[in-house]
Amino acid sequence: MHAPYCARHYDGRVTQDAFLENLQYVLQPEGWQLLNSLPPYSEDGALALNEKLRREGHPAGAVAALLTQSRLRARAADKFGEFAQRMLFTPDGLEQATRLSVAAHHAQRYAALSPQRVVDLGCGLGGDSLAFAGMGLNVLAIDRDPVTASLASINLMPFPSARAEAGDFHAYVPTTGDALWLDPARRENGRRLYDPEECSPPLSQVLELARRLGSDGAYGPVGVKLGPGIDHAALPDDCETQWVSVRGSVVEAALWCGPLARPGVRRSALLLGPGGTHRLDGTGEDSEVPVGEVGPYLYEPDGAVIRSGLLGTLAAALDLHVIDQSIAYLSGAAAQESPFLTGYRVRDVLPFGVKALKAYLRKERIGNLVIKKRGAALEPEQLRRMLRPAQNGDGRATIFLTRVAGKHSVIVAEPLKNTEAEPL
Ligand SMILES: C[S@@+](CC[C@H](N)C(=O)[O-])C[C@H]1O[C@@H](n2cnc3c(N)ncnc32)[C@H](O)[C@@H]1O
């Protein structure tokens, strides 16, 4: 059996072997029922709950399993919402699982294609498969690790159109009517892997399979989750890659092959956040971003736009420019409302220097700062320490440590929308 979890102390409390042994308890009807009847997990209440369960006569291992699952369910609510309350997790499986809001977007592509079956090759705990099944698709979820596959089985239980089994990517035989989803493992012994060829399965093998599933040399319907930092050179030309950000953090790049790719779209950015869902599409030939001076407004583009190489497309649409050839801040003459941008009104641009900056903040009575940087070696917290002590007053500002036309500079600005600034 493959070692699915690292041999370090598992979840900081129990070892891997103990975790698996204890898990058997919650797989029994009595343990399952008890787990589902526990109060919402809280760190403060965990000790008292542990003692209560022990007093009621439950063995120590069983109690450990119950509390571990209860804690993981609480943690998983961020990714799975209320579904988490009837799922089972391993810490690593949860960390690698696709959040449901993102998986729902994956699922929409398959639903639009209506394949006979979606095969999730390396399904983990079933994060993506849940969304596929939730859309009414027929799902076969496969994982090479038998324990993970068993947990995926339980997690998919509410969906009669889905089943999970243990198996290997290499054993899958391309079958007409199948569409595939792959989320290759990007961790090994706790180490994060950045090279898609080091992942399991490697990207080249996935693409080879995608060709075999297609016809006349074209790719078949295959989707692959990749790390957001994927080198564009590793991406095939005739597929769509979509970078996804959730509340401002880029969480993945998904490669869509064959009929799962949208015609004419090669690179796209998808933003999911409290402000709704927004998409920016590109042909793969991003326009050059013009370079200009710092204008009255400065903009931070969403990471998905930067990673997808669509900065030029966005800048051209909104009449913006960069302030340095190599830095992804945009600037312009007008205040822009765009979901792809966080905007600031520029107050001043100063050459970088701690002494001069301290004097400036004192003179302007700015005592609360958000410090951001791009293209500067100094970390915001280092600068914050250098600027102390400061009794500058109640003023607020956001400062950007960056380069302007190649020169280390500080841009002092105010957000167009309210954000929290920390006292110096
Ligand atoms: C990143 S996780 C998948 C997470 C999943 N998408 C989710 O949302 O829960 C990758 C999974 O691929 C499985 N895996 C890695 N290599 C595999 C192979 N050759 N065949 C089948 N499964 C494999 C690992 O065991 C791991 O559970």
Coordinates of C-alpha atoms and ligand atoms in Angstrom, one line a residue:
M1 CA 0.0 0.0 0.0
H2 CA 1.3 3.5 -0.8
A3 CA 2.0 5.7 2.2
P4 CA -0.8 8.2 1.8
Y5 CA 0.2 10.3 4.7
C6 CA 3.5 11.5 6.0
A7 CA 5.1 9.6 8.8
R8 CA 5.4 12.7 10.9
H9 CA 3.2 13.3 13.9
Y10 CA -0.2 13.2 12.4
D11 CA -2.3 16.3 12.8
G12 CA 0.1 17.1 15.6
R13 CA -1.7 14.6 17.9
V14 CA -1.6 11.0 16.8
T15 CA 0.7 9.1 14.4
Q16 CA -0.5 7.8 11.1
D17 CA -0.9 4.2 12.1
A18 CA -2.9 5.2 15.2
F19 CA -5.0 7.5 13.1
L20 CA -5.9 4.7 10.7
E21 CA -6.5 2.2 13.5
N22 CA -8.8 4.7 15.3
L23 CA -10.6 5.5 12.1
Q24 CA -12.0 2.0 12.1
Y25 CA -14.2 3.0 15.0
V26 CA -16.0 5.8 13.2
L27 CA -16.6 3.5 10.3
Q28 CA -18.8 1.3 12.6
P29 CA -22.5 2.3 12.9
E30 CA -22.2 3.2 16.6
G31 CA -19.1 5.4 16.0
W32 CA -20.7 7.0 13.0
Q33 CA -23.8 7.9 14.9
L34 CA -21.9 9.2 17.8
L35 CA -19.7 11.4 15.5
N36 CA -22.8 12.9 13.9
S37 CA -24.3 13.6 17.3
L38 CA -21.4 15.5 18.7
P39 CA -21.8 19.3 19.4
P40 CA -20.0 21.7 17.1
Y41 CA -16.3 21.4 17.6
S42 CA -14.4 24.0 19.6
E43 CA -10.8 23.8 20.8
D44 CA -11.9 25.1 24.2
G45 CA -14.6 22.4 24.6
A46 CA -12.5 19.5 23.3
L47 CA -10.9 18.5 26.6
A48 CA -14.2 18.4 28.5
L49 CA -15.8 16.5 25.6
N50 CA -12.9 14.0 25.7
E51 CA -13.4 13.5 29.4
K52 CA -17.2 13.1 29.0
L53 CA -16.8 10.5 26.3
R54 CA -14.2 8.6 28.3
R55 CA -16.5 8.6 31.4
E56 CA -19.3 7.2 29.2
G57 CA -17.0 4.2 28.6
H58 CA -15.7 4.9 25.1
P59 CA -12.1 3.6 24.5
A60 CA -9.3 6.2 24.2
G61 CA -8.7 5.4 20.6
A62 CA -12.3 5.8 19.7
V63 CA -12.5 9.1 21.4
A64 CA -9.4 10.3 19.6
A65 CA -10.9 9.3 16.3
L66 CA -14.2 11.1 17.1
L67 CA -12.5 14.3 18.2
T68 CA -10.1 14.2 15.2
Q69 CA -12.9 13.9 12.7
S70 CA -15.0 16.5 14.6
R71 CA -12.0 18.9 14.4
L72 CA -11.4 18.1 10.7
R73 CA -15.1 18.6 9.9
A74 CA -15.0 22.0 11.6
R75 CA -11.9 22.9 9.6
A76 CA -13.4 21.6 6.4
A77 CA -16.4 23.8 6.7
D78 CA -14.4 26.5 5.0
K79 CA -14.1 24.3 1.9
F80 CA -17.2 22.2 2.0
G81 CA -19.8 24.3 3.9
E82 CA -22.4 22.2 5.6
F83 CA -21.4 19.1 3.5
A84 CA -18.4 18.8 5.8
Q85 CA -20.7 17.7 8.6
R86 CA -21.2 14.3 7.1
M87 CA -17.9 13.7 5.6
L88 CA -14.7 12.0 6.8
F89 CA -11.3 13.4 6.4
T90 CA -7.6 12.9 6.7
P91 CA -5.6 16.0 7.4
D92 CA -3.6 15.7 4.2
G93 CA -6.6 14.8 2.2
L94 CA -8.4 17.9 3.4
E95 CA -5.5 20.1 2.7
Q96 CA -5.4 18.8 -0.9
A97 CA -9.1 18.8 -1.5
T98 CA -10.6 21.2 -4.0
R99 CA -13.0 23.7 -2.3
L100 CA -16.6 23.1 -3.3
S101 CA -17.1 26.5 -4.9
V102 CA -14.2 25.8 -7.2
A103 CA -15.2 22.2 -7.9
A104 CA -18.6 23.5 -8.8
H105 CA -17.0 25.4 -11.7
H106 CA -15.1 22.3 -12.8
A107 CA -18.4 20.4 -12.7
Q108 CA -20.2 23.0 -14.9
R109 CA -17.8 22.1 -17.8
Y110 CA -18.6 18.4 -17.5
A111 CA -22.3 19.1 -17.1
A112 CA -22.3 21.2 -20.3
L113 CA -20.7 18.2 -22.1
S114 CA -23.0 15.5 -20.6
P115 CA -20.6 12.6 -20.8
Q116 CA -21.8 9.1 -20.1
R117 CA -19.4 9.1 -17.1
V118 CA -16.8 11.3 -15.4
V119 CA -13.8 9.5 -14.2
D120 CA -11.9 11.3 -11.4
L121 CA -8.5 9.7 -11.6
G122 CA -6.8 10.4 -8.2
C123 CA -10.0 11.5 -6.4
G124 CA -8.5 12.0 -3.0
L125 CA -11.4 12.4 -0.5
G126 CA -13.7 13.3 -3.3
G127 CA -13.8 17.1 -3.3
D128 CA -14.3 17.3 -7.0
S129 CA -16.3 14.2 -7.4
L130 CA -18.8 15.5 -4.9
A131 CA -19.5 18.5 -7.2
F132 CA -19.7 16.3 -10.3
A133 CA -22.2 14.0 -8.6
G134 CA -24.0 17.0 -7.2
M135 CA -24.7 18.1 -10.8
G136 CA -26.2 14.7 -11.5
L137 CA -23.3 13.3 -13.4
N138 CA -22.3 9.6 -13.3
V139 CA -19.0 9.5 -11.5
L140 CA -16.3 6.9 -11.0
A141 CA -13.8 8.2 -8.5
I142 CA -10.5 6.3 -8.3
D143 CA -7.6 6.7 -5.9
R144 CA -4.5 4.5 -5.6
D145 CA -4.6 4.7 -1.9
P146 CA -7.3 2.3 -0.5
V147 CA -7.9 4.2 2.7
T148 CA -8.5 7.4 0.8
A149 CA -10.7 5.6 -1.7
S150 CA -12.8 4.2 1.2
L151 CA -13.2 7.7 2.7
A152 CA -14.2 9.0 -0.7
S153 CA -16.8 6.2 -0.9
I154 CA -18.3 7.4 2.3
N155 CA -18.2 11.0 1.3
L156 CA -20.0 10.2 -2.0
M157 CA -22.6 8.0 -0.3
P158 CA -25.4 10.5 -0.6
F159 CA -25.1 10.4 -4.4
P160 CA -26.3 7.1 -6.0
S161 CA -24.7 8.2 -9.3
A162 CA -21.2 8.2 -7.9
R163 CA -18.9 5.4 -6.6
A164 CA -15.3 5.4 -5.5
E165 CA -12.8 2.5 -5.7
A166 CA -9.1 1.9 -5.2
G167 CA -7.1 1.8 -8.4
D168 CA -4.3 3.3 -10.3
F169 CA -4.2 5.9 -13.1
H170 CA -2.1 3.6 -15.2
A171 CA -4.7 0.9 -15.1
Y172 CA -7.4 3.1 -16.6
V173 CA -8.4 2.1 -20.2
P174 CA -9.7 5.0 -22.3
T175 CA -13.4 4.4 -22.8
T176 CA -15.6 6.2 -25.3
G177 CA -18.2 8.3 -23.5
D178 CA -15.8 9.0 -20.6
A179 CA -14.6 12.5 -19.6
L180 CA -11.7 12.6 -17.2
W181 CA -10.7 14.8 -14.3
L182 CA -7.3 14.6 -12.8
D183 CA -5.9 16.4 -9.8
P184 CA -2.3 15.1 -9.6
A185 CA -0.8 14.8 -6.1
R186 CA 1.5 17.9 -5.7
R187 CA 3.0 16.8 -2.4
E188 CA 5.5 14.2 -1.5
N189 CA 6.6 13.5 2.1
G190 CA 5.2 16.8 3.1
R191 CA 7.2 18.6 0.3
R192 CA 5.3 20.7 -2.2
L193 CA 6.1 19.9 -5.8
Y194 CA 6.2 22.6 -8.4
D195 CA 7.4 20.7 -11.5
P196 CA 4.3 19.1 -13.1
E197 CA 6.5 16.2 -14.2
E198 CA 7.3 15.4 -10.5
C199 CA 3.6 15.2 -9.7
S200 CA 1.6 11.9 -9.6
P201 CA 0.6 11.3 -12.3
P202 CA 3.0 13.5 -14.3
L203 CA 1.5 16.1 -16.7
S204 CA 3.1 14.5 -19.8
Q205 CA 1.4 11.1 -19.0
V206 CA -1.9 12.9 -18.4
L207 CA -1.7 14.6 -21.8
E208 CA -0.8 11.4 -23.5
L209 CA -3.9 9.8 -22.0
A210 CA -5.9 12.8 -23.1
R211 CA -4.7 12.2 -26.7
R212 CA -5.6 8.5 -26.5
L213 CA -9.1 9.4 -25.3
G214 CA -9.6 11.8 -28.2
S215 CA -9.6 11.0 -31.9
D216 CA -7.6 12.1 -35.0
G217 CA -4.8 13.4 -32.8
A218 CA -7.0 15.8 -30.9
Y219 CA -7.4 15.8 -27.2
G220 CA -10.3 14.1 -25.6
P221 CA -12.4 15.6 -22.8
V222 CA -9.9 15.9 -20.0
G223 CA -9.5 18.5 -17.2
V224 CA -6.4 18.7 -15.1
K225 CA -5.7 20.7 -11.9
L226 CA -2.3 22.3 -11.9
G227 CA -0.4 24.6 -9.5
P228 CA -1.1 28.3 -10.1
G229 CA 2.7 28.8 -10.7
I230 CA 2.8 26.5 -13.7
D231 CA 5.2 27.6 -16.3
H232 CA 3.2 28.7 -19.4
A233 CA 5.8 26.9 -21.6
A234 CA 4.6 23.6 -20.1
L235 CA 1.0 24.2 -21.3
P236 CA -0.2 22.8 -24.6
D237 CA -1.2 25.4 -27.1
D238 CA -4.5 23.8 -28.1
C239 CA -6.1 23.8 -24.6
E240 CA -7.6 26.4 -22.3
T241 CA -5.9 27.1 -19.0
Q242 CA -7.9 28.9 -16.4
W243 CA -6.4 30.5 -13.3
V244 CA -8.8 30.6 -10.4
S245 CA -8.7 32.9 -7.4
V246 CA -10.8 32.7 -4.3
R247 CA -11.2 35.9 -2.3
G248 CA -8.0 37.3 -3.8
S249 CA -5.8 34.1 -3.5
V250 CA -4.9 32.2 -6.6
V251 CA -5.7 28.6 -5.8
E252 CA -5.2 26.7 -9.0
A253 CA -4.7 26.6 -12.8
A254 CA -7.0 24.2 -14.4
L255 CA -6.1 22.9 -17.9
W256 CA -9.1 22.0 -20.1
C257 CA -8.5 19.8 -23.1
G258 CA -10.6 18.9 -26.1
P259 CA -14.3 19.7 -25.9
L260 CA -14.0 20.9 -22.3
A261 CA -12.0 23.9 -23.5
R262 CA -13.9 26.9 -24.8
P263 CA -13.3 27.6 -28.5
G264 CA -10.9 30.4 -29.1
V265 CA -10.0 30.8 -25.3
R266 CA -6.5 29.8 -24.4
R267 CA -5.9 31.6 -21.1
S268 CA -8.6 32.8 -18.7
A269 CA -8.9 34.2 -15.1
L270 CA -11.8 33.2 -12.9
L271 CA -12.5 35.2 -9.7
L272 CA -14.7 33.8 -7.0
G273 CA -15.5 36.1 -4.1
P274 CA -18.1 37.9 -2.1
G275 CA -18.6 40.2 -5.1
G276 CA -19.7 37.2 -7.3
T277 CA -18.0 35.4 -10.1
H278 CA -16.0 37.2 -12.8
R279 CA -14.1 35.9 -15.8
L280 CA -11.6 37.4 -18.1
D281 CA -10.7 35.5 -21.3
G282 CA -7.8 35.7 -23.6
T283 CA -6.6 34.2 -26.8
G284 CA -3.1 33.4 -25.4
E285 CA -1.6 36.3 -27.2
D286 CA -1.7 38.9 -24.5
S287 CA -1.2 42.5 -25.6
E288 CA 1.9 44.4 -24.4
V289 CA 1.3 46.6 -21.4
P290 CA 2.4 50.1 -22.0
V291 CA 4.8 51.7 -19.4
G292 CA 4.0 55.1 -18.1
E293 CA 4.3 57.4 -15.1
V294 CA 2.4 57.0 -11.8
G295 CA -1.0 58.5 -12.5
P296 CA -3.6 59.7 -10.0
Y297 CA -4.8 56.1 -9.5
L298 CA -2.9 52.9 -8.8
Y299 CA -4.3 49.4 -9.1
E300 CA -3.4 46.0 -7.8
P301 CA -4.6 43.4 -10.3
D302 CA -6.0 40.1 -9.0
G303 CA -3.3 37.3 -8.9
A304 CA -5.3 35.2 -11.4
V305 CA -5.1 38.0 -14.0
I306 CA -1.3 38.3 -13.5
R307 CA -0.7 34.5 -13.5
S308 CA -2.8 34.0 -16.6
G309 CA -0.7 36.6 -18.5
L310 CA -3.9 38.7 -19.1
L311 CA -2.5 41.9 -17.6
G312 CA -2.2 43.5 -21.0
T313 CA -5.7 42.5 -22.0
L314 CA -7.1 44.1 -18.8
A315 CA -4.9 47.2 -19.1
A316 CA -5.9 47.7 -22.7
A317 CA -9.6 47.4 -21.8
L318 CA -9.4 50.0 -19.0
D319 CA -6.8 52.3 -20.5
L320 CA -4.2 51.6 -17.9
H321 CA -0.4 51.2 -17.9
V322 CA 2.3 49.7 -15.8
I323 CA 4.7 52.0 -13.9
D324 CA 7.7 49.7 -14.4
Q325 CA 8.4 47.1 -17.1
S326 CA 8.7 44.3 -14.7
I327 CA 6.1 45.1 -12.0
A328 CA 2.4 44.2 -12.1
Y329 CA 0.9 47.4 -10.7
L330 CA -1.3 49.3 -13.0
S331 CA -1.9 53.0 -13.1
G332 CA -4.2 55.4 -14.9
A333 CA -5.9 58.8 -14.9
A334 CA -9.4 57.6 -14.0
A335 CA -11.0 55.9 -11.0
Q336 CA -11.9 52.4 -12.2
E337 CA -14.5 50.0 -10.7
S338 CA -13.4 46.5 -11.8
P339 CA -13.6 43.2 -10.0
F340 CA -10.1 42.4 -11.3
L341 CA -8.6 45.4 -9.6
T342 CA -8.1 46.9 -6.1
G343 CA -7.9 50.6 -6.6
Y344 CA -6.0 53.4 -4.7
R345 CA -5.9 57.2 -5.0
V346 CA -2.2 58.2 -5.2
R347 CA -1.1 60.9 -2.7
D348 CA 2.6 61.0 -3.3
V349 CA 5.5 59.2 -4.9
L350 CA 8.8 59.3 -2.9
P351 CA 12.2 57.9 -3.6
F352 CA 12.8 55.0 -1.2
G353 CA 14.5 56.0 2.0
V354 CA 13.5 55.1 5.6
K355 CA 14.5 58.4 7.1
A356 CA 12.7 60.5 4.5
L357 CA 9.6 58.2 4.8
K358 CA 9.6 58.6 8.6
A359 CA 9.7 62.3 8.2
Y360 CA 7.0 62.3 5.6
L361 CA 4.6 60.2 7.7
R362 CA 5.2 62.4 10.7
K363 CA 4.6 65.6 8.7
E364 CA 1.4 64.1 7.2
R365 CA 0.3 62.7 10.6
I366 CA -0.1 59.2 9.3
G367 CA 0.0 56.7 12.1
N368 CA -1.8 53.7 10.6
L369 CA -0.3 51.9 7.6
V370 CA -1.0 49.1 5.2
I371 CA 2.4 48.2 3.7
K372 CA 2.5 46.4 0.4
K373 CA 5.4 45.5 -1.8
R374 CA 6.2 44.3 -5.3
G375 CA 9.7 44.3 -6.7
A376 CA 11.3 45.3 -3.4
A377 CA 13.6 43.1 -1.2
L378 CA 12.4 44.6 2.1
E379 CA 9.5 42.8 3.8
P380 CA 6.6 45.0 5.0
E381 CA 7.1 43.9 8.6
Q382 CA 10.8 44.8 8.5
L383 CA 9.8 48.3 7.3
R384 CA 7.1 48.6 9.9
R385 CA 9.7 47.9 12.6
M386 CA 12.1 50.5 11.1
L387 CA 9.4 53.1 11.1
R388 CA 8.7 52.7 14.8
P389 CA 8.3 54.4 17.2
A390 CA 5.8 56.7 15.7
Q391 CA 3.2 58.9 17.3
N392 CA 2.1 60.4 14.1
G393 CA -1.6 60.8 14.6
D394 CA -4.7 59.2 13.3
G395 CA -4.0 59.5 9.6
R396 CA -4.1 56.3 7.4
A397 CA -2.4 55.3 4.2
T398 CA -1.4 52.4 2.1
I399 CA 2.2 52.5 1.0
F400 CA 3.7 50.5 -1.8
L401 CA 7.4 49.6 -1.8
T402 CA 8.0 49.1 -5.5
R403 CA 10.0 50.3 -8.5
V404 CA 8.9 53.2 -10.6
A405 CA 10.7 53.3 -14.0
G406 CA 13.5 51.1 -12.4
K407 CA 14.0 53.2 -9.3
H408 CA 13.1 52.0 -5.8
S409 CA 10.2 54.1 -4.7
V410 CA 7.4 54.4 -2.2
I411 CA 3.9 55.2 -3.4
V412 CA 1.7 56.7 -0.7
A413 CA -2.0 56.1 -1.5
E414 CA -5.5 55.7 -0.1
P415 CA -7.7 52.8 -0.9
L416 CA -10.8 53.6 -3.0
K417 CA -12.7 51.2 -0.8
N418 CA -12.2 50.9 3.0
T419 CA -9.6 48.5 4.2
E420 CA -8.1 48.0 7.7
A421 CA -4.8 49.8 8.3
E422 CA -2.5 48.7 11.2
P423 CA -1.1 51.2 13.7
L424 CA 2.6 51.7 13.3
Ligands
LIG1 C1 -4.5 16.3 -4.9 S1 -5.3 14.8 -4.4 C2 -6.9 14.9 -5.1 C3 -7.8 15.8 -4.3 C4 -9.2 15.8 -4.9 N1 -9.3 16.4 -6.1 C5 -10.2 16.4 -3.9 O1 -10.7 17.5 -4.2 O2 -10.4 15.8 -2.8 C6 -4.4 13.7 -5.4 C7 -4.8 12.2 -5.2 O3 -4.2 11.5 -6.3 C8 -3.9 10.2 -5.8 N2 -2.9 9.6 -6.8 C9 -1.7 10.0 -7.0 N3 -1.1 9.2 -8.0 C10 -2.1 8.4 -8.4 C11 -2.2 7.3 -9.3 N4 -1.1 7.0 -10.1 N5 -3.4 6.7 -9.5 C12 -4.4 7.0 -8.7 N6 -4.4 7.9 -7.8 C13 -3.3 8.6 -7.6 C14 -3.3 10.4 -4.4 O4 -3.5 9.3 -3.6 C15 -4.2 11.6 -3.9 O5 -5.2 11.2 -3.1

